[in-house]
PDB file of C-alpha atoms in Angstrom:
ATOM      1  CA  MET K   1      10.901  37.388   5.115  1.00 42.00           C
ATOM      2  CA  SER K   2      10.949  33.717   6.634  1.00 46.00           C
ATOM      3  CA  MET K   3      13.481  32.143   8.793  1.00 47.00           C
ATOM      4  CA  LYS K   4      14.300  29.646   6.002  1.00 46.00           C
ATOM      5  CA  GLN K   5      15.036  32.697   3.650  1.00 45.00           C
ATOM      6  CA  LYS K   6      17.388  34.360   6.336  1.00 55.00           C
ATOM      7  CA  LEU K   7      19.386  31.194   7.016  1.00 56.00           C
ATOM      8  CA  PRO K   8      21.867  29.910   4.527  1.00 57.00           C
ATOM      9  CA  PRO K   9      20.191  27.277   2.269  1.00 60.00           C
ATOM     10  CA  GLU K  10      22.997  24.603   3.232  1.00 57.00           C
ATOM     11  CA  LEU K  11      21.769  24.848   6.986  1.00 64.00           C
ATOM     12  CA  THR K  12      17.971  24.725   6.359  1.00 68.00           C
ATOM     13  CA  ALA K  13      18.241  21.854   3.764  1.00 68.00           C
ATOM     14  CA  GLN K  14      20.272  19.686   5.979  1.00 70.00           C
ATOM     15  CA  LEU K  15      17.649  20.227   8.866  1.00 71.00           C
ATOM     16  CA  ALA K  16      14.780  19.811   6.403  1.00 74.00           C
ATOM     17  CA  ARG K  17      16.053  16.244   5.465  1.00 75.00           C
ATOM     18  CA  MET K  18      16.420  15.393   8.999  1.00 76.00           C
ATOM     19  CA  ILE K  19      12.864  16.419   9.714  1.00 78.00           C
ATOM     20  CA  ARG K  20      11.640  14.208   6.762  1.00 80.00           C
ATOM     21  CA  ARG K  21      13.804  11.263   7.994  1.00 79.00           C
ATOM     22  CA  VAL K  22      12.380  11.513  11.411  1.00 81.00           C
ATOM     23  CA  ARG K  23       8.775  11.802  10.107  1.00 83.00           C
ATOM     24  CA  VAL K  24       9.315   8.765   7.839  1.00 85.00           C
ATOM     25  CA  ILE K  25      10.615   6.776  10.809  1.00 84.00           C
ATOM     26  CA  LEU K  26       7.601   7.730  12.776  1.00 87.00           C
ATOM     27  CA  LEU K  27       5.131   6.872  10.123  1.00 91.00           C
ATOM     28  CA  THR K  28       6.761   3.536   9.238  1.00 90.00           C
ATOM     29  CA  ARG K  29       7.058   2.572  12.958  1.00 90.00           C
ATOM     30  CA  GLY K  30       3.287   3.754  13.617  1.00 91.00           C
ATOM     31  CA  LEU K  31       2.026   1.878  10.737  1.00 94.00           C
ATOM     32  CA  LEU K  32       4.087  -1.294  11.701  1.00 94.00           C
ATOM     33  CA  ALA K  33       2.551  -0.909  15.489  1.00 94.00           C
ATOM     34  CA  VAL K  34      -0.941  -0.694  14.106  1.00 95.00           C
ATOM     35  CA  VAL K  35      -0.515  -3.762  11.940  1.00 95.00           C
ATOM     36  CA  ALA K  36       0.955  -5.872  14.617  1.00 95.00           C
ATOM     37  CA  VAL K  37      -1.750  -5.081  17.195  1.00 96.00           C
ATOM     38  CA  ALA K  38      -4.584  -5.467  14.695  1.00 96.00           C
ATOM     39  CA  VAL K  39      -3.278  -8.776  13.377  1.00 96.00           C
ATOM     40  CA  GLY K  40      -2.500  -9.715  16.950  1.00 95.00           C
ATOM     41  CA  SER K  41      -6.121  -8.943  18.212  1.00 95.00           C
ATOM     42  CA  VAL K  42      -7.633 -10.985  15.578  1.00 96.00           C
ATOM     43  CA  LEU K  43      -5.361 -14.018  16.136  1.00 95.00           C
ATOM     44  CA  ALA K  44      -6.309 -13.684  19.800  1.00 95.00           C
ATOM     45  CA  ILE K  45     -10.074 -13.628  19.042  1.00 95.00           C
ATOM     46  CA  MET K  46      -9.838 -16.554  16.550  1.00 94.00           C
ATOM     47  CA  ALA K  47      -7.919 -18.603  19.126  1.00 94.00           C
ATOM     48  CA  ILE K  48     -10.320 -17.759  21.855  1.00 93.00           C
ATOM     49  CA  ASP K  49     -13.328 -18.855  19.577  1.00 91.00           C
ATOM     50  CA  ALA K  50     -11.794 -21.972  18.405  1.00 90.00           C
ATOM     51  CA  ALA K  51     -11.266 -23.007  22.134  1.00 88.00           C
ATOM     52  CA  VAL K  52     -14.218 -21.545  23.978  1.00 86.00           C
ATOM     53  CA  VAL K  53     -16.756 -21.101  21.012  1.00 82.00           C
ATOM     54  CA  LEU K  54     -18.130 -17.569  21.027  1.00 84.00           C
ATOM     55  CA  ILE K  55     -21.786 -18.249  20.564  1.00 84.00           C
ATOM     56  CA  TYR K  56     -23.667 -15.396  21.833  1.00 85.00           C
ATOM     57  CA  PRO K  57     -23.864 -12.229  19.654  1.00 87.00           C
ATOM     58  CA  ALA K  58     -23.010  -9.886  22.742  1.00 91.00           C
ATOM     59  CA  VAL K  59     -19.904 -11.964  23.508  1.00 91.00           C
ATOM     60  CA  ARG K  60     -18.611 -11.964  19.827  1.00 92.00           C
ATOM     61  CA  TRP K  61     -19.313  -8.095  19.688  1.00 94.00           C
ATOM     62  CA  ALA K  62     -17.394  -7.411  23.050  1.00 94.00           C
ATOM     63  CA  PHE K  63     -14.168  -9.275  21.795  1.00 94.00           C
ATOM     64  CA  SER K  64     -14.400  -7.571  18.220  1.00 94.00           C
ATOM     65  CA  LEU K  65     -14.971  -4.200  19.650  1.00 95.00           C
ATOM     66  CA  SER K  66     -12.038  -4.699  22.168  1.00 95.00           C
ATOM     67  CA  GLY K  67      -9.803  -5.615  19.330  1.00 94.00           C
ATOM     68  CA  LEU K  68     -10.654  -2.607  17.413  1.00 94.00           C
ATOM     69  CA  ALA K  69     -10.318  -0.144  20.274  1.00 96.00           C
ATOM     70  CA  LEU K  70      -6.779  -1.671  21.100  1.00 96.00           C
ATOM     71  CA  SER K  71      -6.029  -0.960  17.451  1.00 94.00           C
ATOM     72  CA  LEU K  72      -7.535   2.505  17.381  1.00 95.00           C
ATOM     73  CA  ALA K  73      -5.608   3.351  20.670  1.00 95.00           C
ATOM     74  CA  THR K  74      -2.304   2.047  18.991  1.00 94.00           C
ATOM     75  CA  ALA K  75      -2.904   4.051  15.995  1.00 93.00           C
ATOM     76  CA  TRP K  76      -3.452   7.295  18.072  1.00 95.00           C
ATOM     77  CA  THR K  77      -0.523   6.744  20.381  1.00 92.00           C
ATOM     78  CA  MET K  78       1.987   5.572  17.833  1.00 91.00           C
ATOM     79  CA  LEU K  79       0.817   7.299  14.548  1.00 90.00           C
ATOM     80  CA  VAL K  80      -1.557  10.186  14.958  1.00 89.00           C
ATOM     81  CA  SER K  81      -0.230  11.884  17.990  1.00 87.00           C
ATOM     82  CA  PRO K  82       3.797  11.746  17.122  1.00 84.00           C
ATOM     83  CA  LEU K  83       3.077  12.789  13.650  1.00 82.00           C
ATOM     84  CA  ALA K  84       0.734  15.526  14.774  1.00 84.00           C
ATOM     85  CA  ARG K  85       3.325  17.229  16.778  1.00 80.00           C
ATOM     86  CA  PRO K  86       5.145  20.156  15.033  1.00 77.00           C
ATOM     87  CA  LEU K  87       8.586  19.357  14.182  1.00 70.00           C
ATOM     88  CA  SER K  88      10.443  22.923  13.254  1.00 67.00           C
ATOM     89  CA  ILE K  89      13.906  23.589  12.432  1.00 64.00           C
ATOM     90  CA  THR K  90      14.522  25.007  15.701  1.00 64.00           C
ATOM     91  CA  ARG K  91      13.317  21.836  17.532  1.00 67.00           C
ATOM     92  CA  MET K  92      15.238  19.803  15.317  1.00 67.00           C
ATOM     93  CA  ALA K  93      18.427  21.782  16.021  1.00 62.00           C
ATOM     94  CA  ARG K  94      17.790  21.356  19.785  1.00 63.00           C
ATOM     95  CA  VAL K  95      17.299  17.744  19.280  1.00 63.00           C
ATOM     96  CA  LEU K  96      20.826  17.438  17.514  1.00 63.00           C
ATOM     97  CA  GLU K  97      22.269  19.671  20.168  1.00 57.00           C
ATOM     98  CA  THR K  98      21.045  17.455  22.940  1.00 61.00           C
ATOM     99  CA  ARG K  99      22.417  14.200  21.006  1.00 59.00           C
ATOM    100  CA  HIS K 100      25.684  16.186  20.564  1.00 57.00           C
ATOM    101  CA  PRO K 101      26.647  18.382  23.523  1.00 55.00           C
ATOM    102  CA  ASP K 102      30.043  19.553  21.851  1.00 53.00           C
ATOM    103  CA  MET K 103      27.770  21.494  19.408  1.00 53.00           C
ATOM    104  CA  GLN K 104      27.210  23.995  22.484  1.00 50.00           C
ATOM    105  CA  GLU K 105      23.749  25.268  20.969  1.00 54.00           C
ATOM    106  CA  ARG K 106      25.723  26.951  18.050  1.00 55.00           C
ATOM    107  CA  ILE K 107      22.904  25.840  15.650  1.00 59.00           C
ATOM    108  CA  SER K 108      19.638  26.843  17.695  1.00 57.00           C
ATOM    109  CA  SER K 109      21.578  30.293  18.505  1.00 56.00           C
ATOM    110  CA  ALA K 110      22.051  30.920  14.872  1.00 57.00           C
ATOM    111  CA  ILE K 111      18.574  29.905  13.892  1.00 60.00           C
ATOM    112  CA  GLU K 112      17.136  32.125  16.811  1.00 58.00           C
ATOM    113  CA  LEU K 113      19.261  35.149  16.079  1.00 56.00           C
ATOM    114  CA  ALA K 114      18.346  34.829  12.338  1.00 56.00           C
ATOM    115  CA  GLY K 115      14.537  34.695  13.220  1.00 56.00           C
ATOM    116  CA  HIS K 116      14.683  38.065  15.335  1.00 54.00           C
ATOM    117  CA  GLY K 117      13.369  40.993  13.474  1.00 49.00           C
ATOM    118  CA  GLY K 118      12.995  44.774  13.946  1.00 43.00           C
ATOM    119  CA  ALA K 119      15.128  46.368  16.892  1.00 50.00           C
ATOM    120  CA  GLU K 120      16.169  43.036  18.115  1.00 51.00           C
ATOM    121  CA  ALA K 121      18.078  42.342  14.816  1.00 48.00           C
ATOM    122  CA  GLU K 122      19.485  45.934  14.828  1.00 47.00           C
ATOM    123  CA  ARG K 123      20.889  44.977  18.227  1.00 53.00           C
ATOM    124  CA  ALA K 124      22.346  41.737  17.218  1.00 50.00           C
ATOM    125  CA  SER K 125      25.945  41.694  16.096  1.00 50.00           C
ATOM    126  CA  ALA K 126      26.058  41.048  12.348  1.00 51.00           C
ATOM    127  CA  GLU K 127      29.632  39.528  13.110  1.00 50.00           C
ATOM    128  CA  LEU K 128      28.206  37.303  15.852  1.00 49.00           C
ATOM    129  CA  VAL K 129      25.402  35.893  13.437  1.00 53.00           C
ATOM    130  CA  ALA K 130      27.689  35.306  10.596  1.00 55.00           C
ATOM    131  CA  LEU K 131      30.161  33.532  13.139  1.00 54.00           C
ATOM    132  CA  LEU K 132      27.498  31.284  14.601  1.00 53.00           C
ATOM    133  CA  THR K 133      25.952  30.608  11.138  1.00 58.00           C
ATOM    134  CA  GLN K 134      29.316  29.448   9.884  1.00 58.00           C
ATOM    135  CA  ASP K 135      29.748  27.336  13.018  1.00 55.00           C
ATOM    136  CA  ALA K 136      26.458  25.924  12.688  1.00 56.00           C
ATOM    137  CA  LYS K 137      27.166  24.823   9.034  1.00 57.00           C
ATOM    138  CA  SER K 138      30.300  23.356  10.075  1.00 57.00           C
ATOM    139  CA  GLU K 139      28.733  21.345  12.862  1.00 57.00           C
ATOM    140  CA  LEU K 140      26.035  20.125  10.506  1.00 57.00           C
ATOM    141  CA  ALA K 141      28.320  19.271   7.662  1.00 54.00           C
ATOM    142  CA  GLY K 142      29.443  16.101   9.648  1.00 56.00           C
ATOM    143  CA  VAL K 143      25.985  14.968  10.638  1.00 59.00           C
ATOM    144  CA  ARG K 144      24.266  12.453   8.342  1.00 57.00           C
ATOM    145  CA  PRO K 145      20.602  12.013   8.641  1.00 56.00           C
ATOM    146  CA  ARG K 146      20.733   8.083   8.068  1.00 57.00           C
ATOM    147  CA  GLN K 147      23.452   7.974  10.735  1.00 56.00           C
ATOM    148  CA  GLU K 148      21.817  10.182  13.065  1.00 58.00           C
ATOM    149  CA  PHE K 149      18.373   8.600  12.894  1.00 60.00           C
ATOM    150  CA  THR K 150      18.626   5.133  12.217  1.00 67.00           C
ATOM    151  CA  VAL K 151      16.051   2.465  11.707  1.00 72.00           C
ATOM    152  CA  ARG K 152      16.769   0.452  14.810  1.00 82.00           C
ATOM    153  CA  THR K 153      13.658   1.781  16.567  1.00 83.00           C
ATOM    154  CA  ILE K 154      11.711   0.127  13.856  1.00 86.00           C
ATOM    155  CA  LYS K 155      12.867  -3.346  13.732  1.00 90.00           C
ATOM    156  CA  PRO K 156      11.050  -4.211  16.887  1.00 90.00           C
ATOM    157  CA  PHE K 157       7.723  -3.225  15.361  1.00 91.00           C
ATOM    158  CA  LEU K 158       8.822  -4.895  12.204  1.00 92.00           C
ATOM    159  CA  THR K 159       9.388  -7.960  13.841  1.00 93.00           C
ATOM    160  CA  ALA K 160       6.152  -8.118  15.647  1.00 93.00           C
ATOM    161  CA  ALA K 161       4.163  -7.221  12.624  1.00 94.00           C
ATOM    162  CA  ALA K 162       6.108  -9.939  10.426  1.00 95.00           C
ATOM    163  CA  CYS K 163       5.634 -12.625  13.235  1.00 95.00           C
ATOM    164  CA  ALA K 164       1.800 -11.853  13.455  1.00 95.00           C
ATOM    165  CA  ALA K 165       1.425 -11.701   9.721  1.00 95.00           C
ATOM    166  CA  ALA K 166       3.261 -14.993   9.159  1.00 96.00           C
ATOM    167  CA  VAL K 167       1.295 -16.712  11.933  1.00 95.00           C
ATOM    168  CA  LEU K 168      -2.052 -15.678   9.974  1.00 95.00           C
ATOM    169  CA  CYS K 169      -0.640 -16.770   6.808  1.00 95.00           C
ATOM    170  CA  ALA K 170       0.391 -20.169   7.931  1.00 96.00           C
ATOM    171  CA  LEU K 171      -3.076 -20.824   9.535  1.00 94.00           C
ATOM    172  CA  PHE K 172      -4.479 -19.954   6.137  1.00 95.00           C
ATOM    173  CA  ALA K 173      -1.998 -22.101   4.523  1.00 95.00           C
ATOM    174  CA  VAL K 174      -2.647 -25.122   6.679  1.00 95.00           C
ATOM    175  CA  TRP K 175      -6.442 -24.700   7.554  1.00 93.00           C
ATOM    176  CA  PRO K 176      -7.835 -22.239   4.930  1.00 94.00           C
ATOM    177  CA  LYS K 177     -11.700 -23.140   5.464  1.00 92.00           C
ATOM    178  CA  GLN K 178     -11.260 -23.244   9.305  1.00 92.00           C
ATOM    179  CA  SER K 179      -9.082 -20.026   9.373  1.00 94.00           C
ATOM    180  CA  TRP K 180     -11.224 -18.218   6.975  1.00 95.00           C
ATOM    181  CA  LEU K 181     -14.459 -18.923   9.121  1.00 93.00           C
ATOM    182  CA  LEU K 182     -12.788 -17.854  12.281  1.00 94.00           C
ATOM    183  CA  PHE K 183     -11.274 -14.716  10.599  1.00 95.00           C
ATOM    184  CA  LEU K 184     -14.928 -13.677   9.484  1.00 94.00           C
ATOM    185  CA  ARG K 185     -16.344 -14.297  12.876  1.00 93.00           C
ATOM    186  CA  ALA K 186     -13.785 -12.130  14.357  1.00 93.00           C
ATOM    187  CA  LEU K 187     -14.157  -9.235  11.887  1.00 94.00           C
ATOM    188  CA  ALA K 188     -17.907  -9.420  11.427  1.00 92.00           C
ATOM    189  CA  PRO K 189     -19.722  -9.960  14.627  1.00 92.00           C
ATOM    190  CA  HIS K 190     -22.989  -8.490  13.232  1.00 90.00           C
ATOM    191  CA  ARG K 191     -23.211 -11.786  10.970  1.00 90.00           C
ATOM    192  CA  GLU K 192     -24.323 -14.994  11.770  1.00 90.00           C
ATOM    193  CA  PHE K 193     -21.616 -17.880  10.980  1.00 90.00           C
ATOM    194  CA  ASP K 194     -21.568 -21.608  11.798  1.00 90.00           C
ATOM    195  CA  THR K 195     -19.044 -22.018  14.577  1.00 90.00           C
ATOM    196  CA  LEU K 196     -15.778 -23.818  13.909  1.00 89.00           C
ATOM    197  CA  GLN K 197     -16.973 -27.236  15.235  1.00 88.00           C
ATOM    198  CA  ALA K 198     -20.289 -26.910  13.096  1.00 89.00           C
ATOM    199  CA  SER K 199     -18.432 -26.043   9.832  1.00 88.00           C
ATOM    200  CA  VAL K 200     -17.996 -29.930   9.198  1.00 89.00           C
ATOM    201  CA  LEU K 201     -21.870 -30.521   9.559  1.00 91.00           C
ATOM    202  CA  GLU K 202     -24.011 -31.072   6.404  1.00 92.00           C
ATOM    203  CA  VAL K 203     -27.501 -29.862   7.129  1.00 93.00           C
ATOM    204  CA  LYS K 204     -30.501 -30.418   5.009  1.00 92.00           C
ATOM    205  CA  PRO K 205     -32.738 -28.849   4.004  1.00 92.00           C
ATOM    206  CA  GLY K 206     -31.275 -25.563   5.154  1.00 89.00           C
ATOM    207  CA  ASP K 207     -32.943 -22.621   4.142  1.00 92.00           C
ATOM    208  CA  ILE K 208     -36.208 -23.556   2.565  1.00 91.00           C
ATOM    209  CA  MET K 209     -39.680 -22.451   1.512  1.00 91.00           C
ATOM    210  CA  GLN K 210     -42.581 -24.794   1.350  1.00 88.00           C
ATOM    211  CA  LEU K 211     -46.399 -24.864   1.538  1.00 88.00           C
ATOM    212  CA  ALA K 212     -47.957 -24.814   5.104  1.00 87.00           C
ATOM    213  CA  GLN K 213     -49.301 -27.774   6.659  1.00 88.00           C
ATOM    214  CA  MET K 214     -46.811 -29.991   4.719  1.00 90.00           C
ATOM    215  CA  PRO K 215     -44.264 -32.374   6.659  1.00 92.00           C
ATOM    216  CA  LEU K 216     -40.614 -31.462   6.836  1.00 92.00           C
ATOM    217  CA  ARG K 217     -37.694 -33.679   7.365  1.00 93.00           C
ATOM    218  CA  PHE K 218     -34.248 -32.701   8.690  1.00 94.00           C
ATOM    219  CA  GLU K 219     -31.166 -34.548   8.239  1.00 93.00           C
ATOM    220  CA  VAL K 220     -27.621 -34.029   9.465  1.00 93.00           C
ATOM    221  CA  THR K 221     -24.484 -35.693   8.448  1.00 92.00           C
ATOM    222  CA  ALA K 222     -21.560 -35.310  10.860  1.00 91.00           C
ATOM    223  CA  PRO K 223     -18.263 -36.911  11.680  1.00 90.00           C
ATOM    224  CA  GLU K 224     -18.562 -39.575  14.521  1.00 86.00           C
ATOM    225  CA  ARG K 225     -17.950 -38.132  17.914  1.00 81.00           C
ATOM    226  CA  HIS K 226     -18.494 -40.939  20.503  1.00 74.00           C
ATOM    227  CA  GLY K 227     -21.378 -39.983  22.817  1.00 74.00           C
ATOM    228  CA  LEU K 228     -22.444 -36.770  21.072  1.00 82.00           C
ATOM    229  CA  ARG K 229     -26.060 -36.141  20.083  1.00 87.00           C
ATOM    230  CA  ALA K 230     -27.686 -33.959  17.493  1.00 90.00           C
ATOM    231  CA  GLU K 231     -30.350 -31.296  18.458  1.00 92.00           C
ATOM    232  CA  ILE K 232     -32.369 -28.789  16.463  1.00 94.00           C
ATOM    233  CA  HIS K 233     -32.983 -25.555  18.328  1.00 93.00           C
ATOM    234  CA  PHE K 234     -36.182 -23.887  16.985  1.00 92.00           C
ATOM    235  CA  GLN K 235     -36.999 -20.364  17.345  1.00 89.00           C
ATOM    236  CA  ARG K 236     -40.602 -19.373  16.433  1.00 84.00           C
ATOM    237  CA  PRO K 237     -42.271 -15.826  15.998  1.00 80.00           C
ATOM    238  CA  GLY K 238     -42.907 -14.146  19.344  1.00 78.00           C
ATOM    239  CA  GLY K 239     -39.651 -15.591  20.720  1.00 76.00           C
ATOM    240  CA  HIS K 240     -40.830 -19.028  21.756  1.00 85.00           C
ATOM    241  CA  LYS K 241     -38.063 -21.596  21.710  1.00 87.00           C
ATOM    242  CA  ALA K 242     -37.874 -25.440  21.710  1.00 90.00           C
ATOM    243  CA  VAL K 243     -35.307 -27.995  21.333  1.00 91.00           C
ATOM    244  CA  GLU K 244     -35.614 -31.440  19.563  1.00 91.00           C
ATOM    245  CA  ARG K 245     -33.288 -34.322  19.885  1.00 93.00           C
ATOM    246  CA  MET K 246     -32.630 -35.993  16.432  1.00 91.00           C
ATOM    247  CA  LYS K 247     -32.731 -39.681  16.085  1.00 92.00           C
ATOM    248  CA  ARG K 248     -29.570 -41.426  15.036  1.00 91.00           C
ATOM    249  CA  LEU K 249     -29.695 -43.544  11.815  1.00 90.00           C
ATOM    250  CA  SER K 250     -26.263 -44.657  11.364  1.00 86.00           C
ATOM    251  CA  PRO K 251     -25.393 -47.871  13.231  1.00 87.00           C
ATOM    252  CA  GLN K 252     -22.444 -47.739  15.912  1.00 82.00           C
ATOM    253  CA  GLY K 253     -19.087 -47.473  14.324  1.00 79.00           C
ATOM    254  CA  ALA K 254     -20.194 -45.777  11.081  1.00 83.00           C
ATOM    255  CA  ASP K 255     -18.412 -42.471  10.023  1.00 84.00           C
ATOM    256  CA  PRO K 256     -19.964 -40.238   9.249  1.00 88.00           C
ATOM    257  CA  VAL K 257     -23.185 -40.615  11.271  1.00 92.00           C
ATOM    258  CA  VAL K 258     -26.610 -39.487  10.061  1.00 92.00           C
ATOM    259  CA  PHE K 259     -29.399 -37.991  12.209  1.00 93.00           C
ATOM    260  CA  GLU K 260     -32.839 -37.210  11.417  1.00 93.00           C
ATOM    261  CA  LEU K 261     -35.847 -35.472  12.616  1.00 93.00           C
ATOM    262  CA  GLU K 262     -39.446 -35.344  10.971  1.00 93.00           C
ATOM    263  CA  ILE K 263     -41.926 -32.678  11.629  1.00 90.00           C
ATOM    264  CA  PRO K 264     -45.461 -33.971  10.388  1.00 90.00           C
ATOM    265  CA  SER K 265     -46.885 -30.487   9.584  1.00 89.00           C
ATOM    266  CA  VAL K 266     -45.328 -27.075   9.504  1.00 89.00           C
ATOM    267  CA  GLU K 267     -47.808 -24.469  10.352  1.00 86.00           C
ATOM    268  CA  ASP K 268     -45.664 -21.430  10.672  1.00 88.00           C
ATOM    269  CA  SER K 269     -42.429 -19.966   9.650  1.00 90.00           C
ATOM    270  CA  PHE K 270     -39.422 -20.214  11.893  1.00 92.00           C
ATOM    271  CA  GLU K 271     -35.689 -20.268  12.356  1.00 92.00           C
ATOM    272  CA  TYR K 272     -33.641 -23.184  13.606  1.00 94.00           C
ATOM    273  CA  ARG K 273     -30.028 -24.129  14.372  1.00 94.00           C
ATOM    274  CA  VAL K 274     -28.471 -27.414  14.564  1.00 93.00           C
ATOM    275  CA  ARG K 275     -26.222 -28.246  17.821  1.00 92.00           C
ATOM    276  CA  TYR K 276     -23.721 -31.310  17.722  1.00 91.00           C
ATOM    277  CA  GLY K 277     -21.621 -31.159  20.834  1.00 86.00           C
ATOM    278  CA  ASN K 278     -19.933 -27.719  20.770  1.00 84.00           C
ATOM    279  CA  GLY K 279     -20.890 -27.068  17.232  1.00 88.00           C
ATOM    280  CA  TYR K 280     -23.587 -24.541  16.538  1.00 92.00           C
ATOM    281  CA  THR K 281     -24.761 -23.706  13.004  1.00 92.00           C
ATOM    282  CA  ARG K 282     -25.984 -20.503  11.672  1.00 92.00           C
ATOM    283  CA  PRO K 283     -29.660 -20.074  11.847  1.00 92.00           C
ATOM    284  CA  TYR K 284     -31.688 -21.393   8.989  1.00 93.00           C
ATOM    285  CA  THR K 285     -35.034 -20.102   7.829  1.00 93.00           C
ATOM    286  CA  VAL K 286     -38.325 -22.255   7.000  1.00 90.00           C
TER     287      VAL K 286
END
């Protein structure tokens, strides 16, 4: 016979409701903490990327993995570990008695005596067990799970998660294109994207396939930034790199400005990126 069967149903049902209440609070608090840390990490990476320009893949990987590690650590400490700890009826009774010293351990004593078996049960006074059980029922009758375990501990995590989500939503509402680009760069360091400053560039011909020994003309349209020049960074097979400055076609004061570079003859396939100030495009393939 289990302990729940030996104890009065009113006693076990009340304690079970409190256990469920505590677990729901732990689950909700843990989920909100994970959301707050995860969204906050993404916002931090987006802000750093917008301010500093994370160009190199290794740097992007370092920031993205740091955010992931922080989120996983939060999930372990605030969600997995608390929910993995067993919360028995006896432990719940001791928690209540700690919070209410006037109970004088009557609930846990009744549970422990009811859980004894064999010779120990025969030595325990039936009248004592019945008296303790009756006292425990009386003590629990005045305890309400909602009042005993309130949602006050959830509110800080709810506030943090709501604030982080609100900031992210506001960014998408005000700057949808830029926010989406930074969001993808934060979550997918394995993929190549334009940097934030390069997202306004119009690059021609982009990715292209053409016959060898044919000329190729590059054209970049960009917003006017006084003193900035456009460059093309070439990466050829074998790791050979080269940088070519583009010629400005637009007169001074024009906005946007157009730059061009012409190659008389293309011999081999290669990749190229356009740089304009701190803006770096994704690699294009010829």
